[in-house]
CSV table of C-alpha atoms and ligand atoms in Angstrom, one decimal:
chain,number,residue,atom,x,y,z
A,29,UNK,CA,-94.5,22.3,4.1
A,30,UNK,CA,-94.0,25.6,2.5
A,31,UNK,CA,-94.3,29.0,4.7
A,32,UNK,CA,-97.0,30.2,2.4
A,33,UNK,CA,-99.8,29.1,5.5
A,34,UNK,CA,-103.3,30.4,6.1
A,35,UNK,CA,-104.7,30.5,10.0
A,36,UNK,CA,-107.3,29.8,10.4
A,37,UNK,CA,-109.6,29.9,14.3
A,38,UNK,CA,-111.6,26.9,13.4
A,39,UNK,CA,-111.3,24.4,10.7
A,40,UNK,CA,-114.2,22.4,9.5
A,41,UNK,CA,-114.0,19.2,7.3
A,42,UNK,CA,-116.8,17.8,5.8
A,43,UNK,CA,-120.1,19.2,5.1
A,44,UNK,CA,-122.7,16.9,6.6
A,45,UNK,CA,-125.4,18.3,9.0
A,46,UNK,CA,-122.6,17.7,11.8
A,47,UNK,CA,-119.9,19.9,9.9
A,48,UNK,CA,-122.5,22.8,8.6
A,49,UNK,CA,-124.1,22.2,12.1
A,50,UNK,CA,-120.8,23.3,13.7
A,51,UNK,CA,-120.2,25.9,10.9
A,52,UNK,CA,-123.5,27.9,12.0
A,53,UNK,CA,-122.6,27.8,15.7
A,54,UNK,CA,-118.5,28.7,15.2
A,55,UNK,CA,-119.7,31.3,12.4
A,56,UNK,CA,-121.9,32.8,14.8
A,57,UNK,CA,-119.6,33.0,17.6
A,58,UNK,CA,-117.0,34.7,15.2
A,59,UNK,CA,-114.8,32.3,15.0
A,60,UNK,CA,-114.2,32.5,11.0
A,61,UNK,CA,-114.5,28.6,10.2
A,62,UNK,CA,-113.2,28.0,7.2
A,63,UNK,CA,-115.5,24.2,6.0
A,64,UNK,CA,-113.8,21.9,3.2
A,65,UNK,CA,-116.5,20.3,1.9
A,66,UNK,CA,-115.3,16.9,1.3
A,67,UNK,CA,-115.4,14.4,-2.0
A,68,UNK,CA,-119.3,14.3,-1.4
A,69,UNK,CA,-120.7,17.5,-0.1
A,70,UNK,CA,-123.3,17.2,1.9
A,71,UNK,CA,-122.6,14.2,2.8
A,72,UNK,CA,-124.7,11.3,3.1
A,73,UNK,CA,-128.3,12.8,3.1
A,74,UNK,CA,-127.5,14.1,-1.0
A,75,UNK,CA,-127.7,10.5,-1.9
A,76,UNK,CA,-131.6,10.0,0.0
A,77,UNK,CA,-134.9,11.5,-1.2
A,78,UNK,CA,-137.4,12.6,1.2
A,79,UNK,CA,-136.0,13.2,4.9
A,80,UNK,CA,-139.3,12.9,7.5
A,81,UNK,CA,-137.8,12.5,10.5
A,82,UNK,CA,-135.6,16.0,11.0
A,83,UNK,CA,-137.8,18.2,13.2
A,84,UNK,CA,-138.6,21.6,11.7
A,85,UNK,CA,-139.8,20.2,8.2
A,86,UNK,CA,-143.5,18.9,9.1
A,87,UNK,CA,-143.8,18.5,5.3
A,88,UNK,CA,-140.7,16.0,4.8
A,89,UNK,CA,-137.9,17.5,2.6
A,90,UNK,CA,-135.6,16.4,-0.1
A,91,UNK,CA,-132.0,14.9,1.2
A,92,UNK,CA,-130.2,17.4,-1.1
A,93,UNK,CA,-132.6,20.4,-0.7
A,94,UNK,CA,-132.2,19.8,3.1
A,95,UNK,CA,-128.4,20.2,3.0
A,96,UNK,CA,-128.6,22.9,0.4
A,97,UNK,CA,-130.9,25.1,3.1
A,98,UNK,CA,-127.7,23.9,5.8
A,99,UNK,CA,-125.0,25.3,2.9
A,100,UNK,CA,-126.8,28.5,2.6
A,101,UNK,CA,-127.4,29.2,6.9
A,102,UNK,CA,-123.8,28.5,7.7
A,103,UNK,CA,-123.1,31.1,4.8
A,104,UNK,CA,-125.3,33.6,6.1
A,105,UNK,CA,-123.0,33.9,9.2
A,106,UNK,CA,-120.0,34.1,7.3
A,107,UNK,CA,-118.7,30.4,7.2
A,108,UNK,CA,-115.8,30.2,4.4
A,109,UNK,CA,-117.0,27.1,2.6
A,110,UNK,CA,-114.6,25.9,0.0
A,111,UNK,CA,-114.4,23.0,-2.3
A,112,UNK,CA,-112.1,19.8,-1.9
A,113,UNK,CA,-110.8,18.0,0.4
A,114,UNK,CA,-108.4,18.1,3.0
A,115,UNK,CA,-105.7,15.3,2.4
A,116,UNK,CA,-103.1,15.5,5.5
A,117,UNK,CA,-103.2,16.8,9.1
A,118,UNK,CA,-100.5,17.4,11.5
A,119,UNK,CA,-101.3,17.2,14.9
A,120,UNK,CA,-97.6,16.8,16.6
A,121,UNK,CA,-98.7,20.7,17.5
A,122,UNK,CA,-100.6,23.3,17.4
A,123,UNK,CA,-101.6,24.9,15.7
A,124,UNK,CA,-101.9,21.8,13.4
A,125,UNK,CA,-100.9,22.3,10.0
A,126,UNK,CA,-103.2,20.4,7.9
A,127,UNK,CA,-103.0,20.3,3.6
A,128,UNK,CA,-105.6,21.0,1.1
A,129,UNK,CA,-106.2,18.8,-2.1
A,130,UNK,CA,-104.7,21.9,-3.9
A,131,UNK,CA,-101.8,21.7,-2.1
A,132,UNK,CA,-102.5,24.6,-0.2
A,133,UNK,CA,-101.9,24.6,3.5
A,134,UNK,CA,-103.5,25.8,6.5
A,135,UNK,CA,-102.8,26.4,9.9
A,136,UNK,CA,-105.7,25.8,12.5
A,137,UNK,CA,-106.0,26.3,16.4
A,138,UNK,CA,-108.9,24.1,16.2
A,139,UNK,CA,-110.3,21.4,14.4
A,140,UNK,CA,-113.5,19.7,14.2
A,141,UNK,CA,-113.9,16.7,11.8
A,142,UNK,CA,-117.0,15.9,10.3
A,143,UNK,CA,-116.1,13.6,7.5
A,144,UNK,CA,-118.7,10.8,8.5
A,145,UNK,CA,-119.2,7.6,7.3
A,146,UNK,CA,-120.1,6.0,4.3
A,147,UNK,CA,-122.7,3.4,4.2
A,148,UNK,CA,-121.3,-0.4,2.4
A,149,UNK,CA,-122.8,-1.1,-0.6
A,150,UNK,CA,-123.0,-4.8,-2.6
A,151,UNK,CA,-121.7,-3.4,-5.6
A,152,UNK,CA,-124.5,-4.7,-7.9
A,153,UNK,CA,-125.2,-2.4,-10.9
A,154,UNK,CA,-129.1,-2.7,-9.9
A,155,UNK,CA,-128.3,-1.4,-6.2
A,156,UNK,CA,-127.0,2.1,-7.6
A,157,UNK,CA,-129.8,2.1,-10.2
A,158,UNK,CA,-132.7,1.9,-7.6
A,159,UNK,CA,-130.4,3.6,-5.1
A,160,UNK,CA,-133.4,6.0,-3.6
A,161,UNK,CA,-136.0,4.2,-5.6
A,162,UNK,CA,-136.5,1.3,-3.5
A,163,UNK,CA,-132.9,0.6,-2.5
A,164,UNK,CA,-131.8,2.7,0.5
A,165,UNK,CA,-129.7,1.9,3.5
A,166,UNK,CA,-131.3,3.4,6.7
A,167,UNK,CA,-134.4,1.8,7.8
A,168,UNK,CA,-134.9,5.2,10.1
A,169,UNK,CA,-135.2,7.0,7.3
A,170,UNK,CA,-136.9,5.7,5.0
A,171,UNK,CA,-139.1,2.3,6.6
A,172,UNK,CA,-142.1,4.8,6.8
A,173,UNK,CA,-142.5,4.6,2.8
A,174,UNK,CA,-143.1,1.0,2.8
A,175,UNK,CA,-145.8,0.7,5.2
A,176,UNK,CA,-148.0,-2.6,5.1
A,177,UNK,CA,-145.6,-3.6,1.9
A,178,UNK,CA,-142.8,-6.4,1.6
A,179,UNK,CA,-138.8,-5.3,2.0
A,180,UNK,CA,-135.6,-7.0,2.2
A,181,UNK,CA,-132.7,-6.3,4.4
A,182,UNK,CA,-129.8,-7.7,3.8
A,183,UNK,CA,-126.8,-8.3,6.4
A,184,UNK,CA,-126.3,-10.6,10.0
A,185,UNK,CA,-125.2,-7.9,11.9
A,186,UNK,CA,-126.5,-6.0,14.4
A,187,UNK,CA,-127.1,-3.1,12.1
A,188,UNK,CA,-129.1,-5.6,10.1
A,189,UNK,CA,-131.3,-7.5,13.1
A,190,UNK,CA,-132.3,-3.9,14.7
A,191,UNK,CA,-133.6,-2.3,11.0
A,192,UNK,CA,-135.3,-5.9,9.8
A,193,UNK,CA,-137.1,-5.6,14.1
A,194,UNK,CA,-137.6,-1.5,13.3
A,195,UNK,CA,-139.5,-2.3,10.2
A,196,UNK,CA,-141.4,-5.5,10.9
A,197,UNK,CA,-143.4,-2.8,13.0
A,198,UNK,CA,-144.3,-0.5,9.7
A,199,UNK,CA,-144.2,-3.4,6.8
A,200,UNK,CA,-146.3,-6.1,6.0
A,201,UNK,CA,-143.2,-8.6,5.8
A,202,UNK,CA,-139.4,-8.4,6.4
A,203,UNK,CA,-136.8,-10.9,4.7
A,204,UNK,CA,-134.1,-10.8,6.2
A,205,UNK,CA,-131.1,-12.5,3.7
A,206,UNK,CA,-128.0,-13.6,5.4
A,207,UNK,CA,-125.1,-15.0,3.8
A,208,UNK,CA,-124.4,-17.5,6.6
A,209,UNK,CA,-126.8,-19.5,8.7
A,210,UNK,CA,-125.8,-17.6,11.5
A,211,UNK,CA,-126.4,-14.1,12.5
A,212,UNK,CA,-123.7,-12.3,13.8
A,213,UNK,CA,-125.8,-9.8,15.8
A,214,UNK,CA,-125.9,-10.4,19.6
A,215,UNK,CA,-127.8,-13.2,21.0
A,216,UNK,CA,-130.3,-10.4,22.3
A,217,UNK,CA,-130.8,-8.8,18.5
A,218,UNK,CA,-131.2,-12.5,17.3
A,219,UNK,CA,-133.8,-13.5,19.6
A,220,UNK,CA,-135.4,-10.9,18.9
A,221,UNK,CA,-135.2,-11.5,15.0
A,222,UNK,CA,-136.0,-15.0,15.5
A,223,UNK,CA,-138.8,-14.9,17.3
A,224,UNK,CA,-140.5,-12.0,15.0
A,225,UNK,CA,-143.1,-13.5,13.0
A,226,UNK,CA,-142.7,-10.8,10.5
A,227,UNK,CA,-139.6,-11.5,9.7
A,228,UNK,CA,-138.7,-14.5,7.9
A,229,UNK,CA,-135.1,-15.6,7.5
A,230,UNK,CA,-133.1,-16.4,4.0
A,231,UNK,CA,-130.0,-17.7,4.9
A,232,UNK,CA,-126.6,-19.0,3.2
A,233,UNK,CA,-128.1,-16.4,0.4
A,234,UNK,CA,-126.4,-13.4,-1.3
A,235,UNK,CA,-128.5,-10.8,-4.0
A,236,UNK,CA,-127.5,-11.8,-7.3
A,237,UNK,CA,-129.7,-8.4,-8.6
A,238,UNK,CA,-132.7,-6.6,-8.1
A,239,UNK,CA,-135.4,-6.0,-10.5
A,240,UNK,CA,-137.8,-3.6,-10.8
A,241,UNK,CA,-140.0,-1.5,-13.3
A,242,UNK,CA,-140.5,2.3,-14.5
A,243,UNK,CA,-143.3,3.7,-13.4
A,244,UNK,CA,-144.1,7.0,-15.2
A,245,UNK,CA,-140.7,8.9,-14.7
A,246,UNK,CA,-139.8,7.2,-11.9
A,247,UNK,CA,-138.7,3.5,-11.3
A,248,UNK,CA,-139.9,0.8,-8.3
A,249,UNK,CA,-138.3,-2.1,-7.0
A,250,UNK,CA,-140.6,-4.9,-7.9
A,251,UNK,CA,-138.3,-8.0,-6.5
A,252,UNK,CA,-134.8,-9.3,-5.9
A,253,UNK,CA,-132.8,-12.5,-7.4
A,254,UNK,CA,-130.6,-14.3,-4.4
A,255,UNK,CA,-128.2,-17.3,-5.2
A,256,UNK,CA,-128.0,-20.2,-2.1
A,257,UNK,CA,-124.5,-20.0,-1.8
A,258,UNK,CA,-124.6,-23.9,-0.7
A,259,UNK,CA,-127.0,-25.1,-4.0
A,260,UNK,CA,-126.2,-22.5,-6.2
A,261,UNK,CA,-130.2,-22.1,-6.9
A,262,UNK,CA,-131.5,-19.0,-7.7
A,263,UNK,CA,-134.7,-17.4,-7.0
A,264,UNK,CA,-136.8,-14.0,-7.1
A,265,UNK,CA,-138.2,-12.9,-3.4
A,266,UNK,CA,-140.7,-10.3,-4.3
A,267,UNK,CA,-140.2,-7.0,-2.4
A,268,UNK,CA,-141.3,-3.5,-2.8
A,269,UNK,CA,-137.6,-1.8,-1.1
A,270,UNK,CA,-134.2,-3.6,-0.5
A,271,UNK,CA,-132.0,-2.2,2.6
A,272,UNK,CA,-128.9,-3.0,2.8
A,273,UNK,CA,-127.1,-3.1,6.2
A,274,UNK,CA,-123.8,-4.4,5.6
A,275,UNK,CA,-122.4,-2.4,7.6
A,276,UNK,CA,-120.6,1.7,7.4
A,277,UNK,CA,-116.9,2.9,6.8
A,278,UNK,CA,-116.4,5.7,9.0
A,279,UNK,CA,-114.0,8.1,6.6
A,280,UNK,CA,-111.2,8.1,9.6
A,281,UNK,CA,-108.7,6.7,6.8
A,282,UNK,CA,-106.1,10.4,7.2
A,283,UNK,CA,-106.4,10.4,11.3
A,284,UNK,CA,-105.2,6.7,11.7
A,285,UNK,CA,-102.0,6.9,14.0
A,286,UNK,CA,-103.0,10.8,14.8
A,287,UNK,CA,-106.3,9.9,16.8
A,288,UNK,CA,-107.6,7.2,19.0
A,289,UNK,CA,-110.1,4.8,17.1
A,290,UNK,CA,-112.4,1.6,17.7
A,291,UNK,CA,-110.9,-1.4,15.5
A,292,UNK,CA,-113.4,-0.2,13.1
A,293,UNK,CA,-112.0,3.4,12.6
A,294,UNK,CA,-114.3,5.1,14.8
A,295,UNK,CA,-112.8,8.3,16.4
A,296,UNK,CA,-113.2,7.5,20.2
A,297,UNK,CA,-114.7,11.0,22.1
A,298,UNK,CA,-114.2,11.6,25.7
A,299,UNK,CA,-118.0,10.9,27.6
A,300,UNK,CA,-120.7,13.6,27.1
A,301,UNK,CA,-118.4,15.4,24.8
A,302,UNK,CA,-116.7,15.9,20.9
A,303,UNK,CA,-113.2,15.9,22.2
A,304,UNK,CA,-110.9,13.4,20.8
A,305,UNK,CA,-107.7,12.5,22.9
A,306,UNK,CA,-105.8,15.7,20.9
A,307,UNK,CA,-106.6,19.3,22.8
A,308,UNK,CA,-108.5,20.9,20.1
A,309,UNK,CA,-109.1,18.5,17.8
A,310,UNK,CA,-113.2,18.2,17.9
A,311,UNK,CA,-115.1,15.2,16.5
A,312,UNK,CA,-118.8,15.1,15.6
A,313,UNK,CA,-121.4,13.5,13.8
A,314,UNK,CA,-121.1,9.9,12.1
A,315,UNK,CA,-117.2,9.8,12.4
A,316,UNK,CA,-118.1,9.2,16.2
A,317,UNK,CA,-121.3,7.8,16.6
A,318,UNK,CA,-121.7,3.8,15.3
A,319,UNK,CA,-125.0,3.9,17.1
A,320,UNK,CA,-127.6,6.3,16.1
A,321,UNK,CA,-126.3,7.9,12.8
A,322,UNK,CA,-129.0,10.0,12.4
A,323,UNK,CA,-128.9,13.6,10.8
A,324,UNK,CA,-130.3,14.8,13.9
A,325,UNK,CA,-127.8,13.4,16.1
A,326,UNK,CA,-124.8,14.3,13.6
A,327,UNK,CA,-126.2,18.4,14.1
A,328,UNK,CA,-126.1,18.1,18.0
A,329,UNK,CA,-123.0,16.4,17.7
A,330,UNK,CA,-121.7,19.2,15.7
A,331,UNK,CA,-123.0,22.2,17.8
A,332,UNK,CA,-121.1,20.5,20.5
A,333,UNK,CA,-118.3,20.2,18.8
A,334,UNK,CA,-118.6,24.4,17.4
A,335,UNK,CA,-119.3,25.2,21.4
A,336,UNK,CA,-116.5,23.0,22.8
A,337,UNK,CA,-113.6,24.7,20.3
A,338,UNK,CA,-114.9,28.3,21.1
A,339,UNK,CA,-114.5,27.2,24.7
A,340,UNK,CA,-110.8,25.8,24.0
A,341,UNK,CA,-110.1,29.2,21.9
A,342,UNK,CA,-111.4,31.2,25.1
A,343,UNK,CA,-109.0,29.2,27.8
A,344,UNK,CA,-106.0,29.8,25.4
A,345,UNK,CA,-106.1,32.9,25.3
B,406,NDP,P1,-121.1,-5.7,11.1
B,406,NDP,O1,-119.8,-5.6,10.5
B,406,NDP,O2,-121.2,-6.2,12.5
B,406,NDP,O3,-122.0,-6.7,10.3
B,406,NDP,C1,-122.1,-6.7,8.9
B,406,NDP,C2,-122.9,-7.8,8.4
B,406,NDP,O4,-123.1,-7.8,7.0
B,406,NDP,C3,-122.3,-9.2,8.7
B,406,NDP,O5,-123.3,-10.1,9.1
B,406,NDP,C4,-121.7,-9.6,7.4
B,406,NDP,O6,-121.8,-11.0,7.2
B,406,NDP,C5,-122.6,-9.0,6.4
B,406,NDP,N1,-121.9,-8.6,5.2
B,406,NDP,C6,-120.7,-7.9,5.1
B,406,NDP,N2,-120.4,-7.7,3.8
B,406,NDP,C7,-121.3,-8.4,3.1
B,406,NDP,C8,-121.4,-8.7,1.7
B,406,NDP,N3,-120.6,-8.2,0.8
B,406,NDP,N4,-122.5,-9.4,1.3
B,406,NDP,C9,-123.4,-9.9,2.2
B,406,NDP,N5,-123.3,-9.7,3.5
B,406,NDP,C10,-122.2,-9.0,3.9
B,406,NDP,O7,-121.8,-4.3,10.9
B,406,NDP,P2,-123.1,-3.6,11.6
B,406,NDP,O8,-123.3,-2.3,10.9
B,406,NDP,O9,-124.2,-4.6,11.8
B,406,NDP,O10,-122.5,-3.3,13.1
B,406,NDP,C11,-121.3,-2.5,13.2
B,406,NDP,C12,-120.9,-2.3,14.7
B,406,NDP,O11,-121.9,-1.5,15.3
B,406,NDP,C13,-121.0,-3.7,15.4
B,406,NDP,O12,-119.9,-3.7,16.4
B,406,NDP,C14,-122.3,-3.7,16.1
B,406,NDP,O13,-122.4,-4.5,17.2
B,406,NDP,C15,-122.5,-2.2,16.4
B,406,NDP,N6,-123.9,-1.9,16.4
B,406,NDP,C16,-124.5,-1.8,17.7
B,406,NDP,C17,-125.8,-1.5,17.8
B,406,NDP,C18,-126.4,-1.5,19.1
B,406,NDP,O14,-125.7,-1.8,20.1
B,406,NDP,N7,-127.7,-1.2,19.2
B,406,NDP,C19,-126.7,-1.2,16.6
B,406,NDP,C20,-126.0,-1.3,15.4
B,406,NDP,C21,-124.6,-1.6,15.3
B,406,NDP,P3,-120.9,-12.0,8.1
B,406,NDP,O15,-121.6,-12.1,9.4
B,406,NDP,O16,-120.9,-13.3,7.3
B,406,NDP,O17,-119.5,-11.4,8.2
């Protein structure tokens, strides 16, 4: 790496409500953080509609409005937000020398990665077409919409079991389509499934596509077609919202021999804390947390994650 280096106090990748949550607290305790947004700023909430559930907004808000409002308060304070992404990070010493995108390079006493997770899609054309029309994947956030109607979730996991049990309490009627005839969840999720009488099962199926219809300027899911993968036969389940729950990829790709991760990617953070098993390298948000991957969560995460790297920057010095 070339000598030409910026230092920075705090670095900040990714610009979820973890990352900006960290760059209001860090900016605000004069730290400087410089944020690299990340291929999808603002992270997953840009690709939702209406967020309900994140306290201060008793009229709901829009996903990307939301994040916007984020962008703008850890500006206010002085956060450095820049665009791209940061591609390589050295942690052999500090400070770590990580690279931008650009090429350009940086040298930070702390960082605190927020680069989240990404949710797994099917990959049918129709999926990204209704994607916030009808087709979401977070039950949390969006299962209030479809009160007393019909959904389908699709996956056996346990991801899949504990948003078809979450909105068998809001919807008229859950299918739950697995491609097996087995769920993969724990034996306690299944049970739970099983015996739901809301939810009724479709197994050894896979969506083929779902349909739908415009409505005014907007569109609706109106059904989806699944294929028996055993008969090949095809049919339409009619369904006013599709969740997918096929699992997340946590973006943990760059840190992979740098940090300790779960088999799934992961980054494991000691108990009641953001600390990752490097000193000063800070981990918040859904990079961390395979549980509750909530916006809320991700923006405690990340004030810990701001309050534990001031603390680090205080015992250095
Ligand atoms: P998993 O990887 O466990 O499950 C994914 C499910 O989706 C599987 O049933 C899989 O089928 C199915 N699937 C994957 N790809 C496709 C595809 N292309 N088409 C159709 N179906 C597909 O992910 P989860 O998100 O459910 O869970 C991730 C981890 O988090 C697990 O370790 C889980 O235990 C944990 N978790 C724990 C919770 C808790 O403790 N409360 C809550 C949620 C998650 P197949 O079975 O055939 O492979």
């Amino acid at each position: 790496m070339s000598e030409n280096i910026e230092k920075v106090k705090c670095l900040i990748i990714g610009s979820g409500p973890a990352g900006y949550t960290a760059a209001i607290y860090a900016a605000r305790a004069e730290l400087k953080p410089v944020m690299y947004q990340g291929m999808q700023p603002g992270g997953q909430l840009t690709i939702t509609t209406e967020v309900e559930n994140f306290p201060g907004y008793p009229d709901g808000a829009q996903g990307p409005a939301m994040m916007e409002d984020m962008k703008k308060q850890a500006e206010r304070f002085g956060t450095d937000i820049r665009w791209g992404e940061i591609v390589e990070v050295d942690a052999s010493k500090r400070p770590f020398r990580v690279k931008a995108d650009d090429g350009k390079e940086l040298e930070a006493e702390t960082l605190i990665i927020a680069t989240g997770a990404s949710a797994r899609w099917l990959g049918m054309p129709s999926e990204q077409e209704y994607n916030g029309f009808g087709v979401s994947a977070c039950a949390t956030c969006d299962g209030y919409f479809y009160k007393g109607k019909v959904v389908a979730v699709v996956g056996g996991g346990d991801t899949a079991a504990e948003e078809a049990s979450y909105l068998s309490n809001l919807v008229e009627k859950v299918y739950l389509i697995h491609r097996r005839d087995e769920l993969r969840a724990s034996k306690a999720m299944q049970n739970r499934v099983l015996k739901n009488p809301k939810i009724e099962m479709v197994w050894d199926s896979v969506p083929k596509e779902i349909v739908g219809k415009q409505e005014g300027f907007s569109k609706a899911v109106t059904g989806v077609i699944v294929e028996n993968v055993k008969t090949g036969e095809q049919k339409t389940i009619e369904i006013d919202g599709f969740f997918v729950a096929i699992g997340h990829k946590p973006n943990s790709d760059m840190f992979k021999g740098i940090l300790d991760m779960d088999e799934t990617g992961y980054l494991a953070t000691a108990p009641d804390s953001t600390k990752t098993n490097v000193e000063g390298i800070f981990a918040a948000g859904d990079i961390q947390d395979k549980i509750y991957r909530q916006a809320v969560t991700a923006a405690g995460t990340g004030c810990m994650a701001a309050l534990e790297a001031e603390r680090f920057l205080g015992e250095q010095e």
